[in-house]
């Protein structure tokens, strides 16, 4: 399977991103993983990731930096600081939907885990 997604993950510390990087590496669809942050650089434990320094995580200039660095057909941007735990085949499903619909951007419902219990956090429906 060919890697088709470059991933951009908000970075504060290794402890904060380690599980997310491990989860992403489980998918053959994931190509490069970039750690975007405003502070410290990751150490050798995350050497297979590329570190990008930005002024603000949520800014137009950061989107420009992401666009300059992503050369895969698809780009995943995760701006939260909690662990991204993907469901089974979720990346593959997102790719299929993007290809089938020609959508320029996709997002999905997500869940909160509170005291070990999963709670729905659905997003609003949207159509252009």
XYZ file of N, CA and C in Angstrom:
384
model
N 0.835 -1.185 0.000
C 0.000 0.000 0.000
C 0.876 1.244 0.000
N 0.488 2.218 -0.788
C 1.265 3.438 -0.905
C 0.859 4.444 0.170
N 1.853 5.118 0.749
C 1.587 6.182 1.714
C 0.976 7.360 0.972
N -0.168 7.836 1.479
C -0.845 8.917 0.778
C -1.245 10.084 1.689
N -0.882 10.025 2.960
C -1.258 11.086 3.888
C -0.023 11.621 4.597
N 0.208 12.922 4.507
C 1.199 13.583 5.353
C 0.442 14.147 6.547
N 0.981 13.952 7.743
C 0.297 14.331 8.979
C 1.039 15.464 9.678
N 0.287 16.422 10.174
C 0.827 17.574 10.891
C 0.176 17.593 12.266
N 0.988 17.401 13.307
C 0.518 17.226 14.675
C 1.049 18.357 15.545
N 0.169 18.958 16.344
C 0.598 19.989 17.294
C 1.540 19.375 18.315
N 2.651 20.066 18.564
C 3.695 19.530 19.445
C 3.982 20.484 20.598
N 3.937 19.933 21.814
C 4.385 20.653 23.002
C 5.513 19.879 23.658
N 5.330 18.549 23.760
C 6.351 17.702 24.374
C 6.268 16.304 23.775
N 7.348 15.558 23.941
C 7.352 14.176 23.457
C 6.264 13.343 24.091
N 6.074 13.513 25.393
C 5.068 12.734 26.098
C 3.687 12.978 25.503
N 3.437 14.220 25.103
C 2.139 14.603 24.563
C 1.888 13.980 23.184
N 2.888 13.832 22.340
C 2.673 13.344 20.971
C 3.047 11.887 20.743
N 3.770 11.286 21.656
C 4.286 9.929 21.424
C 3.179 8.942 21.020
N 2.086 8.887 21.778
C 1.019 7.928 21.480
C 0.353 8.246 20.139
N 0.179 9.527 19.841
C -0.416 9.905 18.558
C 0.471 9.453 17.404
N 1.774 9.675 17.509
C 2.706 9.250 16.458
C 2.673 7.730 16.316
N 2.670 7.007 17.432
C 2.595 5.547 17.377
C 1.311 5.084 16.699
N 0.192 5.736 17.010
C -1.083 5.373 16.382
C -1.057 5.633 14.880
N -0.501 6.749 14.470
C -0.423 7.060 13.045
C 0.483 6.082 12.311
N 1.583 5.693 12.940
C 2.533 4.779 12.294
C 1.941 3.387 12.047
N 0.824 3.062 12.678
C 0.172 1.764 12.459
C -0.456 1.669 11.079
N -0.717 2.803 10.450
C -1.357 2.809 9.139
C -0.325 2.918 8.033
N -0.448 2.053 7.057
C 0.436 2.112 5.890
C 0.130 3.316 5.016
N -0.995 3.954 5.251
C -1.389 5.129 4.469
C -0.621 6.382 4.875
N -0.044 6.370 6.065
C 0.657 7.555 6.579
C 2.071 7.614 6.021
N 2.402 8.764 5.482
C 3.748 9.019 4.978
C 4.565 9.742 6.027
N 4.803 11.014 5.781
C 5.601 11.816 6.706
C 4.739 12.339 7.847
N 5.359 12.429 9.022
C 4.705 13.031 10.175
C 5.514 14.257 10.575
N 4.833 15.399 10.610
C 5.447 16.665 10.996
C 4.921 17.054 12.371
N 5.811 17.519 13.210
C 5.436 18.025 14.526
C 5.533 19.539 14.460
N 4.388 20.214 14.606
C 4.389 21.669 14.511
C 4.235 22.264 15.908
N 5.138 23.165 16.239
C 5.098 23.735 17.579
C 5.750 25.100 17.647
N 5.522 25.746 18.775
C 6.061 27.082 18.995
C 7.252 27.068 19.944
N 7.569 25.911 20.491
C 8.609 25.867 21.510
C 9.692 24.865 21.224
N 9.888 23.942 22.163
C 11.024 23.023 22.152
C 10.971 22.040 20.996
N 12.131 21.567 20.612
C 12.269 20.584 19.546
C 12.154 19.170 20.115
N 11.615 18.232 19.339
C 11.581 16.841 19.802
C 12.986 16.259 19.863
N 13.165 15.283 20.724
C 14.469 14.639 20.848
C 14.555 13.433 19.924
N 15.584 12.687 20.072
C 15.904 11.570 19.187
C 14.819 10.495 19.151
N 13.996 10.376 20.187
C 12.969 9.343 20.228
C 11.939 9.515 19.110
N 11.786 10.717 18.612
C 10.854 10.974 17.522
C 11.602 11.384 16.265
N 12.738 10.742 16.053
C 13.622 11.130 14.962
C 13.015 10.917 13.581
N 12.031 10.038 13.466
C 11.421 9.815 12.159
C 10.378 10.870 11.822
N 10.180 11.831 12.703
C 9.265 12.951 12.463
C 10.076 14.194 12.096
N 9.434 15.079 11.377
C 10.068 16.341 11.000
C 9.479 17.437 11.885
N 10.337 18.237 12.474
C 9.901 19.319 13.358
C 9.802 20.625 12.581
N 8.673 21.310 12.746
C 8.470 22.616 12.112
C 8.139 23.637 13.188
N 8.902 24.719 13.228
C 8.642 25.781 14.197
C 7.682 26.788 13.571
N 6.610 27.117 14.311
C 5.637 28.110 13.857
C 5.412 29.126 14.967
N 4.878 30.297 14.606
C 4.584 31.315 15.617
C 3.310 31.010 16.375
N 2.299 30.556 15.658
C 1.018 30.168 16.249
C 0.533 28.904 15.554
N -0.025 27.963 16.314
C -0.529 26.730 15.707
C -1.701 27.039 14.775
N -2.628 27.848 15.239
C -3.826 28.160 14.454
C -3.668 29.537 13.803
N -2.986 29.546 12.670
C -2.788 30.810 11.962
C -2.680 30.550 10.462
N -2.913 31.590 9.708
C -2.780 31.489 8.254
C -1.358 31.129 7.863
N -0.366 31.706 8.545
C 1.028 31.411 8.197
C 1.349 29.940 8.441
N 0.750 29.338 9.457
C 0.966 27.903 9.707
C 0.350 27.065 8.590
N -0.822 27.449 8.116
C -1.444 26.734 6.987
C -0.545 26.842 5.756
N 0.059 27.989 5.536
C 0.985 28.143 4.407
C 2.195 27.221 4.566
N 2.725 27.120 5.774
C 3.873 26.238 6.038
C 3.480 24.784 5.783
N 2.293 24.394 6.241
C 1.805 23.030 6.004
C 1.691 22.769 4.506
N 1.108 23.709 3.778
C 0.955 23.548 2.328
C 2.302 23.427 1.619
N 3.302 24.155 2.085
C 4.640 24.079 1.486
C 5.296 22.724 1.716
N 5.004 22.094 2.855
C 5.692 20.852 3.208
C 4.953 19.580 2.800
N 3.660 19.648 2.646
C 2.906 18.439 2.312
C 2.979 18.169 0.822
N 3.479 16.991 0.467
C 3.524 16.623 -0.943
C 2.748 15.335 -1.220
N 1.994 14.862 -0.250
C 1.147 13.685 -0.420
C -0.200 14.120 -0.991
N -0.941 13.201 -1.559
C -2.270 13.550 -2.069
C -3.225 14.075 -0.989
N -3.022 13.624 0.267
C -3.892 14.050 1.366
C -3.056 14.552 2.538
N -3.659 15.477 3.299
C -2.997 16.058 4.458
C -3.914 15.954 5.661
N -3.389 15.448 6.769
C -4.116 15.397 8.031
C -3.528 16.466 8.937
N -4.383 17.329 9.490
C -3.934 18.370 10.419
C -4.642 18.130 11.745
N -3.854 17.913 12.798
C -4.412 17.669 14.136
C -3.866 18.736 15.070
N -4.742 19.665 15.495
C -4.284 20.804 16.280
C -4.539 20.659 17.775
N -5.130 19.553 18.188
C -5.352 19.364 19.624
C -4.080 18.829 20.272
N -4.048 18.898 21.589
C -2.868 18.432 22.324
C -3.132 17.116 23.049
N -4.270 16.509 22.780
C -4.593 15.207 23.351
C -4.224 14.127 22.339
N -4.182 12.884 22.791
C -3.814 11.774 21.915
C -4.875 11.555 20.846
N -4.430 11.416 19.613
C -5.308 11.065 18.500
C -5.326 9.545 18.420
N -6.481 8.966 18.713
C -6.641 7.510 18.693
C -7.635 7.174 17.601
N -7.132 6.722 16.474
C -7.961 6.465 15.302
C -8.691 5.136 15.413
N -9.918 5.107 14.925
C -10.673 3.861 14.873
C -10.146 2.986 13.750
N -10.577 1.712 13.750
C -10.119 0.788 12.709
C -10.458 1.297 11.304
N -9.471 1.337 10.457
C -9.607 1.726 9.052
C -10.175 3.137 8.861
N -10.045 4.000 9.864
C -10.615 5.343 9.741
C -9.919 6.158 8.652
N -8.616 6.061 8.545
C -7.914 6.808 7.495
C -8.299 6.287 6.112
N -8.404 4.985 5.996
C -8.798 4.391 4.716
C -10.211 4.841 4.320
N -11.119 4.892 5.300
C -12.490 5.343 5.023
C -12.499 6.806 4.594
N -11.714 7.632 5.279
C -11.655 9.049 4.910
C -11.101 9.216 3.490
N -10.076 8.466 3.145
C -9.507 8.530 1.794
C -10.552 8.124 0.765
N -11.264 7.032 1.032
C -12.294 6.570 0.097
C -13.384 7.620 -0.098
N -13.826 8.243 0.980
C -14.858 9.280 0.880
C -14.340 10.472 0.081
N -13.112 10.889 0.367
C -12.530 12.023 -0.360
C -12.432 11.718 -1.855
N -11.980 10.523 -2.176
C -11.842 10.151 -3.587
C -13.207 9.996 -4.260
N -14.165 9.385 -3.567
C -15.490 9.155 -4.150
C -16.278 10.440 -4.350
N -16.106 11.408 -3.449
C -16.910 12.632 -3.506
C -16.173 13.801 -4.140
N -14.839 13.720 -4.192
C -14.057 14.845 -4.689
C -14.016 16.002 -3.698
N -14.329 15.720 -2.444
C -14.356 16.766 -1.417
C -12.965 17.353 -1.215
N -12.929 18.661 -0.970
C -11.670 19.342 -0.702
C -11.259 19.255 0.754
N -12.239 19.021 1.643
C -11.943 18.929 3.077
C -12.946 17.978 3.718
N -12.454 17.165 4.635
C -13.305 16.234 5.380
C -13.051 16.407 6.863
N -14.075 16.145 7.650
C -13.916 16.062 9.093
C -14.885 15.011 9.592
N -14.686 14.560 10.808
C -15.499 13.461 11.316
C -15.935 13.715 12.747
N -16.992 13.016 13.137
C -17.381 13.038 14.545
C -16.204 12.531 15.366
N -16.193 12.915 16.620
C -15.124 12.440 17.491
C -15.701 12.170 18.867
N -14.854 11.663 19.738
C -15.302 11.234 21.060
C -14.386 11.806 22.128
N -14.961 12.035 23.293
C -14.200 12.418 24.478
C -14.135 11.194 25.383
N -13.011 10.998 26.030
C -12.911 9.950 27.034
C -12.807 10.646 28.381
N -13.836 10.460 29.205
C -13.910 11.085 30.513
C -13.999 9.991 31.561
N -12.999 9.951 32.435
C -12.922 8.926 33.480
C -13.075 7.519 32.902
N -12.417 7.296 31.767
C -12.405 5.978 31.143
C -13.650 5.645 30.339
N -14.601 6.566 30.253
C -15.844 6.322 29.526
C -15.879 7.186 28.269
N -16.199 6.559 27.139
C -16.262 7.270 25.869
C -17.600 7.990 25.731
N -17.544 9.294 25.393
C -18.747 10.086 25.185
C -18.720 10.669 23.781
N -19.867 10.652 23.094
C -19.954 11.227 21.762
C -19.753 12.730 21.809
N -19.075 13.241 20.791
C -18.906 14.683 20.604
C -19.110 14.953 19.125
N -20.357 14.777 18.637
C -20.596 14.895 17.202
C -20.384 16.313 16.699
N -20.023 16.416 15.431
C -19.880 17.722 14.803
C -21.148 18.014 14.019
N -21.318 19.247 13.598
C -22.521 19.608 12.856
C -22.433 19.091 11.427
N -23.582 18.789 10.839
C -23.619 18.413 9.429
C -23.362 19.650 8.604
N -22.663 19.484 7.487
C -22.358 20.615 6.630
C -22.318 20.158 5.180
N -22.916 20.924 4.325
C -22.818 20.697 2.897
C -22.620 22.036 2.229
N -21.836 22.053 1.177
C -21.594 23.309 0.462
C -22.838 23.704 -0.309
